[in-house]
Amino acid sequence: MKHAIASVCLSGDLRQKIEAAAAAGFSGIEIFENDLLLFDQPPQVVKRIADDHGIAIVALQPFRDFECMPAHLMARNLDRAQRKFDVMDALGTSTLFICSNVSTQTIDSRALASEHLHTLAKLAAERNLQLGYEALAWGRYVSRYEDAWEIVKQADHPHLGIVLDSFHLFARGGDLSLLAEIPGDKITLVQIADAPWLDMDVLQWSRHFRCFPGQGDLPVVAFMQKVMQTGYDGYVSHEIFNDEFRSSPGTSTAQDGKRSLLWLEDEVIKSTPDILAPPLLDQHNFPPSPSVNDVEFIEFATAGDSRKALLALIQALGFIQTHQHRHKDVALFRNGDVSLVLNQEPDSFAQNHYLVHGTSVCAIAYQVENAEDMVRRAEYFSYPGFAAHPENGEMRIPGIRGMNGELVYFVQALAAQRRFFDVDFMPLEIPAPTPAYAMRVDHITSGIAESEFLSTSLFYRALFGLDIAQPQDLIDPHGLIVSRTATSADKKIRLPFNMSRSGNASTERFRQNHAGSGVQHIALHCSDILNYVKHLDPSVVLPIPQNYYDDLDARYDLPDELASQLRRYNLLYDESQTGHFIHFYTKPINGLFFEIVQRNQYANYGEANAAVRMAAQARL
Ligand code: MG
Ligand code: MG
């Protein structure tokens, strides 16, 4: 698969777009005509910039409103095409895309469309140029690739092929069956775009919400499987119109674009290895498979009085210091199977993190089957590593930089039940906690910026191999919060991430407090929340208004005992078709808070109660 990107995906001027695409490792770029019109240098200079960066201009696009125009307009259209051919010569590109006509003057006739495209292909052939015809999902009479293919077939000219664009294809039904009929050499170029499933006007959906494969919900892997089965071996090119991309640095967007194609390619070849002929398959450099099994520990950067506050909170939640690091000012607190590390070692990454963010989560360690493989997988996708410098025989825990400035550690499952703390930490003599509850990490929620939302989706999908749920809206008293969740197949890893465009909503208030994105809330699962909460200092619990409980009584037929316990202990309740969920929240420290949950055959997150929680937090 040769990787290209359309200039329209990236922010900046044409020079910056070419530089960003080349730096990310693309070997081709499509020049969107508008980017050329807005550039203050002639096409010859654009060609030189591309040559200097070792990137091919794979196409000029789009050529609009050409076919099926009334006779008196066709001479003008052909002249217009000749001028575009001149521009292509100067750019050093041989391919022009013609998108299906949207003009109100266009005539509804496939025969005429074929005839006009044949005429244009003859002109293109004289200059040894290639044409690709693309069905726009909002084309006036041609909106499906099936129709575009009929027209290209009828036009029957070697200098005319079809452009396949996954977005248009899925926006118009997404029947992939006809793809098998198209010979690979009649495909001029493949454009790839993902998108969230949205029930809205197709043009608006396309202009604002397209995203890279791996960031949306369209079956892009199935699409690429079918395309590769045609024998097509040309460029696969991103064509993404997206409001976030327009305002994000082009270099990081291009890098995500490259990751996205690497992910797509890997998914396609992994699931259908016979797509590649044996020599190509042997040469294909598969990344190691992801193997993230569980959360091993959560590390906090903290110091001074704010450390005291955090300590008081986690001790109130039943955490006890069980270990002390052998050489560093790092303490381990445990409760059930949850490990919280409090790091106040001077001159460490953690202390730098604390200076910027205050008390905060500075690292999350995941238990993985093979830590070195996860690091190699991160390298494959160009996620930056983090060099730890183990001292005095410490366990080397490889890591990378996570999405929000925190570190991500990969802790290899050790033999014979040994854990990370058996290597680097000394056990303290402590009494066993009474009563004991089975505790484990349920979910870890991050508050991030809108511009990080798609990158975060890709990070968890491509690198961790997690499933990404569709976005959900949560109502905050000061704005709307959009939430997605990354989960592992067995649900041991659940990572919601939230963003808001409203400066005063919970997510943004957290980001202001915390000086940037990061972990906002940590939910722990408790095996017996009703007993657990009875032994808890009630002052740490987020108070919930009585109106909530009146409504709960009206909505559900709960046993009196349970209803009164929920009310008394500020517990929240939700039901699904399969089970129920009881949970409560702590008051925050530096915007960060804990949630204790108990799931009973329940797979969600108590989203129905999120508004109650956020209103309660806004009152603090
Ligand atoms: Mg397109
Ligand atoms: Mg939660």
PDB file of N, CA and C in Angstrom, residues 234-291:
ATOM      1  N   GLY A 234      -1.949   0.916  -6.223  1.00  0.00           N
ATOM      2  CA  GLY A 234      -1.553   2.335  -6.263  1.00  0.00           C
ATOM      3  C   GLY A 234      -1.635   2.979  -4.879  1.00  0.00           C
ATOM      4  N   TYR A 235      -1.745   4.297  -4.889  1.00  0.00           N
ATOM      5  CA  TYR A 235      -1.790   5.042  -3.635  1.00  0.00           C
ATOM      6  C   TYR A 235      -3.129   4.881  -2.914  1.00  0.00           C
ATOM      7  N   VAL A 236      -3.045   4.816  -1.611  1.00  0.00           N
ATOM      8  CA  VAL A 236      -4.225   4.963  -0.756  1.00  0.00           C
ATOM      9  C   VAL A 236      -4.039   6.294  -0.053  1.00  0.00           C
ATOM     10  N   SER A 237      -5.004   7.174  -0.258  1.00  0.00           N
ATOM     11  CA  SER A 237      -4.797   8.563   0.133  1.00  0.00           C
ATOM     12  C   SER A 237      -5.907   9.050   1.062  1.00  0.00           C
ATOM     13  N   HIS A 238      -5.494   9.679   2.150  1.00  0.00           N
ATOM     14  CA  HIS A 238      -6.486  10.281   3.047  1.00  0.00           C
ATOM     15  C   HIS A 238      -7.124  11.479   2.374  1.00  0.00           C
ATOM     16  N   GLU A 239      -8.452  11.551   2.452  1.00  0.00           N
ATOM     17  CA  GLU A 239      -9.100  12.808   2.089  1.00  0.00           C
ATOM     18  C   GLU A 239     -10.067  13.144   3.221  1.00  0.00           C
ATOM     19  N   ILE A 240      -9.602  14.001   4.120  1.00  0.00           N
ATOM     20  CA  ILE A 240     -10.356  14.277   5.342  1.00  0.00           C
ATOM     21  C   ILE A 240     -10.643  15.764   5.442  1.00  0.00           C
ATOM     22  N   PHE A 241     -11.919  16.070   5.500  1.00  0.00           N
ATOM     23  CA  PHE A 241     -12.329  17.443   5.821  1.00  0.00           C
ATOM     24  C   PHE A 241     -12.785  17.377   7.274  1.00  0.00           C
ATOM     25  N   ASN A 242     -12.100  18.108   8.132  1.00  0.00           N
ATOM     26  CA  ASN A 242     -12.422  17.994   9.548  1.00  0.00           C
ATOM     27  C   ASN A 242     -12.080  19.303  10.253  1.00  0.00           C
ATOM     28  N   ASP A 243     -13.022  19.778  11.055  1.00  0.00           N
ATOM     29  CA  ASP A 243     -12.827  21.079  11.709  1.00  0.00           C
ATOM     30  C   ASP A 243     -11.647  21.063  12.673  1.00  0.00           C
ATOM     31  N   GLU A 244     -11.447  19.934  13.355  1.00  0.00           N
ATOM     32  CA  GLU A 244     -10.316  19.853  14.290  1.00  0.00           C
ATOM     33  C   GLU A 244      -8.993  19.913  13.541  1.00  0.00           C
ATOM     34  N   PHE A 245      -8.935  19.184  12.419  1.00  0.00           N
ATOM     35  CA  PHE A 245      -7.681  19.144  11.660  1.00  0.00           C
ATOM     36  C   PHE A 245      -7.321  20.523  11.131  1.00  0.00           C
ATOM     37  N   ARG A 246      -8.362  21.282  10.757  1.00  0.00           N
ATOM     38  CA  ARG A 246      -8.108  22.615  10.214  1.00  0.00           C
ATOM     39  C   ARG A 246      -7.421  23.517  11.228  1.00  0.00           C
ATOM     40  N   SER A 247      -7.667  23.232  12.533  1.00  0.00           N
ATOM     41  CA  SER A 247      -7.118  24.131  13.548  1.00  0.00           C
ATOM     42  C   SER A 247      -5.964  23.505  14.318  1.00  0.00           C
ATOM     43  N   SER A 248      -5.570  22.277  13.954  1.00  0.00           N
ATOM     44  CA  SER A 248      -4.465  21.618  14.673  1.00  0.00           C
ATOM     45  C   SER A 248      -3.178  21.759  13.870  1.00  0.00           C
ATOM     46  N   PRO A 249      -2.023  21.648  14.529  1.00  0.00           N
ATOM     47  CA  PRO A 249      -0.772  21.722  13.772  1.00  0.00           C
ATOM     48  C   PRO A 249      -0.719  20.622  12.708  1.00  0.00           C
ATOM     49  N   GLY A 250      -0.344  21.015  11.485  1.00  0.00           N
ATOM     50  CA  GLY A 250      -0.316  20.058  10.382  1.00  0.00           C
ATOM     51  C   GLY A 250       0.616  18.888  10.635  1.00  0.00           C
ATOM     52  N   THR A 251       1.712  19.136  11.334  1.00  0.00           N
ATOM     53  CA  THR A 251       2.684  18.053  11.544  1.00  0.00           C
ATOM     54  C   THR A 251       2.079  16.932  12.385  1.00  0.00           C
ATOM     55  N   SER A 252       1.337  17.280  13.447  1.00  0.00           N
ATOM     56  CA  SER A 252       0.792  16.208  14.274  1.00  0.00           C
ATOM     57  C   SER A 252      -0.391  15.537  13.578  1.00  0.00           C
ATOM     58  N   THR A 253      -1.175  16.292  12.800  1.00  0.00           N
ATOM     59  CA  THR A 253      -2.254  15.659  12.039  1.00  0.00           C
ATOM     60  C   THR A 253      -1.668  14.677  11.026  1.00  0.00           C
ATOM     61  N   ALA A 254      -0.615  15.103  10.328  1.00  0.00           N
ATOM     62  CA  ALA A 254       0.000  14.228   9.330  1.00  0.00           C
ATOM     63  C   ALA A 254       0.539  12.960   9.997  1.00  0.00           C
ATOM     64  N   GLN A 255       1.105  13.124  11.179  1.00  0.00           N
ATOM     65  CA  GLN A 255       1.653  11.956  11.872  1.00  0.00           C
ATOM     66  C   GLN A 255       0.532  10.966  12.233  1.00  0.00           C
ATOM     67  N   ASP A 256      -0.599  11.500  12.719  1.00  0.00           N
ATOM     68  CA  ASP A 256      -1.731  10.614  12.992  1.00  0.00           C
ATOM     69  C   ASP A 256      -2.229   9.957  11.706  1.00  0.00           C
ATOM     70  N   GLY A 257      -2.195  10.711  10.613  1.00  0.00           N
ATOM     71  CA  GLY A 257      -2.623  10.151   9.331  1.00  0.00           C
ATOM     72  C   GLY A 257      -1.763   8.966   8.934  1.00  0.00           C
ATOM     73  N   LYS A 258      -0.465   9.110   9.139  1.00  0.00           N
ATOM     74  CA  LYS A 258       0.455   8.015   8.807  1.00  0.00           C
ATOM     75  C   LYS A 258       0.177   6.810   9.716  1.00  0.00           C
ATOM     76  N   ARG A 259      -0.003   7.074  11.014  1.00  0.00           N
ATOM     77  CA  ARG A 259      -0.319   5.978  11.949  1.00  0.00           C
ATOM     78  C   ARG A 259      -1.589   5.260  11.514  1.00  0.00           C
ATOM     79  N   SER A 260      -2.546   6.070  11.088  1.00  0.00           N
ATOM     80  CA  SER A 260      -3.836   5.516  10.706  1.00  0.00           C
ATOM     81  C   SER A 260      -3.695   4.551   9.518  1.00  0.00           C
ATOM     82  N   LEU A 261      -2.882   4.926   8.524  1.00  0.00           N
ATOM     83  CA  LEU A 261      -2.702   4.031   7.374  1.00  0.00           C
ATOM     84  C   LEU A 261      -1.908   2.787   7.762  1.00  0.00           C
ATOM     85  N   LEU A 262      -0.932   2.954   8.644  1.00  0.00           N
ATOM     86  CA  LEU A 262      -0.187   1.776   9.117  1.00  0.00           C
ATOM     87  C   LEU A 262      -1.124   0.815   9.840  1.00  0.00           C
ATOM     88  N   TRP A 263      -2.008   1.388  10.642  1.00  0.00           N
ATOM     89  CA  TRP A 263      -2.983   0.564  11.382  1.00  0.00           C
ATOM     90  C   TRP A 263      -3.915  -0.150  10.406  1.00  0.00           C
ATOM     91  N   LEU A 264      -4.429   0.622   9.431  1.00  0.00           N
ATOM     92  CA  LEU A 264      -5.380   0.061   8.472  1.00  0.00           C
ATOM     93  C   LEU A 264      -4.739  -1.090   7.695  1.00  0.00           C
ATOM     94  N   GLU A 265      -3.540  -0.835   7.218  1.00  0.00           N
ATOM     95  CA  GLU A 265      -2.805  -1.832   6.440  1.00  0.00           C
ATOM     96  C   GLU A 265      -2.598  -3.103   7.276  1.00  0.00           C
ATOM     97  N   ASP A 266      -2.210  -2.890   8.516  1.00  0.00           N
ATOM     98  CA  ASP A 266      -1.959  -4.021   9.394  1.00  0.00           C
ATOM     99  C   ASP A 266      -3.236  -4.818   9.650  1.00  0.00           C
ATOM    100  N   GLU A 267      -4.340  -4.110   9.886  1.00  0.00           N
ATOM    101  CA  GLU A 267      -5.621  -4.785  10.140  1.00  0.00           C
ATOM    102  C   GLU A 267      -6.049  -5.603   8.916  1.00  0.00           C
ATOM    103  N   VAL A 268      -5.863  -5.011   7.726  1.00  0.00           N
ATOM    104  CA  VAL A 268      -6.300  -5.687   6.503  1.00  0.00           C
ATOM    105  C   VAL A 268      -5.459  -6.943   6.270  1.00  0.00           C
ATOM    106  N   ILE A 269      -4.147  -6.797   6.395  1.00  0.00           N
ATOM    107  CA  ILE A 269      -3.266  -7.928   6.065  1.00  0.00           C
ATOM    108  C   ILE A 269      -3.366  -9.013   7.140  1.00  0.00           C
ATOM    109  N   LYS A 270      -3.521  -8.590   8.389  1.00  0.00           N
ATOM    110  CA  LYS A 270      -3.647  -9.558   9.482  1.00  0.00           C
ATOM    111  C   LYS A 270      -4.893 -10.422   9.280  1.00  0.00           C
ATOM    112  N   SER A 271      -5.998  -9.789   8.875  1.00  0.00           N
ATOM    113  CA  SER A 271      -7.254 -10.544   8.770  1.00  0.00           C
ATOM    114  C   SER A 271      -7.385 -11.267   7.435  1.00  0.00           C
ATOM    115  N   THR A 272      -6.649 -10.814   6.406  1.00  0.00           N
ATOM    116  CA  THR A 272      -6.716 -11.500   5.106  1.00  0.00           C
ATOM    117  C   THR A 272      -5.305 -11.600   4.523  1.00  0.00           C
ATOM    118  N   PRO A 273      -4.457 -12.456   5.114  1.00  0.00           N
ATOM    119  CA  PRO A 273      -3.057 -12.510   4.652  1.00  0.00           C
ATOM    120  C   PRO A 273      -2.929 -12.939   3.193  1.00  0.00           C
ATOM    121  N   ASP A 274      -3.929 -13.684   2.659  1.00  0.00           N
ATOM    122  CA  ASP A 274      -3.825 -14.131   1.262  1.00  0.00           C
ATOM    123  C   ASP A 274      -3.989 -12.972   0.282  1.00  0.00           C
ATOM    124  N   ILE A 275      -4.285 -11.759   0.807  1.00  0.00           N
ATOM    125  CA  ILE A 275      -4.369 -10.580  -0.045  1.00  0.00           C
ATOM    126  C   ILE A 275      -3.012 -10.281  -0.682  1.00  0.00           C
ATOM    127  N   LEU A 276      -1.941 -10.596   0.033  1.00  0.00           N
ATOM    128  CA  LEU A 276      -0.605 -10.331  -0.489  1.00  0.00           C
ATOM    129  C   LEU A 276      -0.026 -11.613  -1.082  1.00  0.00           C
ATOM    130  N   ALA A 277       0.614 -11.467  -2.223  1.00  0.00           N
ATOM    131  CA  ALA A 277       1.322 -12.608  -2.808  1.00  0.00           C
ATOM    132  C   ALA A 277       2.472 -12.968  -1.856  1.00  0.00           C
ATOM    133  N   PRO A 278       2.873 -14.263  -1.810  1.00  0.00           N
ATOM    134  CA  PRO A 278       3.863 -14.694  -0.816  1.00  0.00           C
ATOM    135  C   PRO A 278       5.112 -13.812  -0.679  1.00  0.00           C
ATOM    136  N   PRO A 279       5.761 -13.355  -1.770  1.00  0.00           N
ATOM    137  CA  PRO A 279       6.961 -12.545  -1.516  1.00  0.00           C
ATOM    138  C   PRO A 279       6.634 -11.251  -0.768  1.00  0.00           C
ATOM    139  N   LEU A 280       5.480 -10.640  -1.112  1.00  0.00           N
ATOM    140  CA  LEU A 280       5.097  -9.392  -0.441  1.00  0.00           C
ATOM    141  C   LEU A 280       4.735  -9.640   1.015  1.00  0.00           C
ATOM    142  N   LEU A 281       4.071 -10.782   1.237  1.00  0.00           N
ATOM    143  CA  LEU A 281       3.683 -11.103   2.608  1.00  0.00           C
ATOM    144  C   LEU A 281       4.922 -11.320   3.473  1.00  0.00           C
ATOM    145  N   ASP A 282       5.923 -11.997   2.879  1.00  0.00           N
ATOM    146  CA  ASP A 282       7.162 -12.231   3.630  1.00  0.00           C
ATOM    147  C   ASP A 282       7.848 -10.912   3.977  1.00  0.00           C
ATOM    148  N   GLN A 283       7.742  -9.960   3.034  1.00  0.00           N
ATOM    149  CA  GLN A 283       8.414  -8.680   3.272  1.00  0.00           C
ATOM    150  C   GLN A 283       7.637  -7.800   4.246  1.00  0.00           C
ATOM    151  N   HIS A 284       6.337  -8.099   4.405  1.00  0.00           N
ATOM    152  CA  HIS A 284       5.530  -7.206   5.237  1.00  0.00           C
ATOM    153  C   HIS A 284       6.000  -7.262   6.685  1.00  0.00           C
ATOM    154  N   ASN A 285       6.220  -6.069   7.197  1.00  0.00           N
ATOM    155  CA  ASN A 285       6.782  -5.952   8.531  1.00  0.00           C
ATOM    156  C   ASN A 285       5.648  -5.722   9.536  1.00  0.00           C
ATOM    157  N   PHE A 286       5.071  -6.833  10.032  1.00  0.00           N
ATOM    158  CA  PHE A 286       3.975  -6.696  10.992  1.00  0.00           C
ATOM    159  C   PHE A 286       4.502  -6.154  12.319  1.00  0.00           C
ATOM    160  N   PRO A 287       3.773  -5.249  12.925  1.00  0.00           N
ATOM    161  CA  PRO A 287       4.167  -4.863  14.299  1.00  0.00           C
ATOM    162  C   PRO A 287       3.763  -5.979  15.260  1.00  0.00           C
ATOM    163  N   PRO A 288       4.418  -6.061  16.420  1.00  0.00           N
ATOM    164  CA  PRO A 288       3.972  -7.047  17.411  1.00  0.00           C
ATOM    165  C   PRO A 288       2.519  -6.757  17.802  1.00  0.00           C
ATOM    166  N   SER A 289       1.780  -7.787  18.143  1.00  0.00           N
ATOM    167  CA  SER A 289       0.376  -7.592  18.532  1.00  0.00           C
ATOM    168  C   SER A 289       0.287  -6.890  19.884  1.00  0.00           C
ATOM    169  N   PRO A 290      -0.778  -6.107  20.073  1.00  0.00           N
ATOM    170  CA  PRO A 290      -0.941  -5.475  21.387  1.00  0.00           C
ATOM    171  C   PRO A 290      -1.340  -6.514  22.432  1.00  0.00           C
ATOM    172  N   SER A 291      -0.900  -6.303  23.661  1.00  0.00           N
ATOM    173  CA  SER A 291      -1.217  -7.287  24.704  1.00  0.00           C
ATOM    174  C   SER A 291      -1.415  -6.582  26.040  1.00  0.00           C
TER     175      SER A 291
END
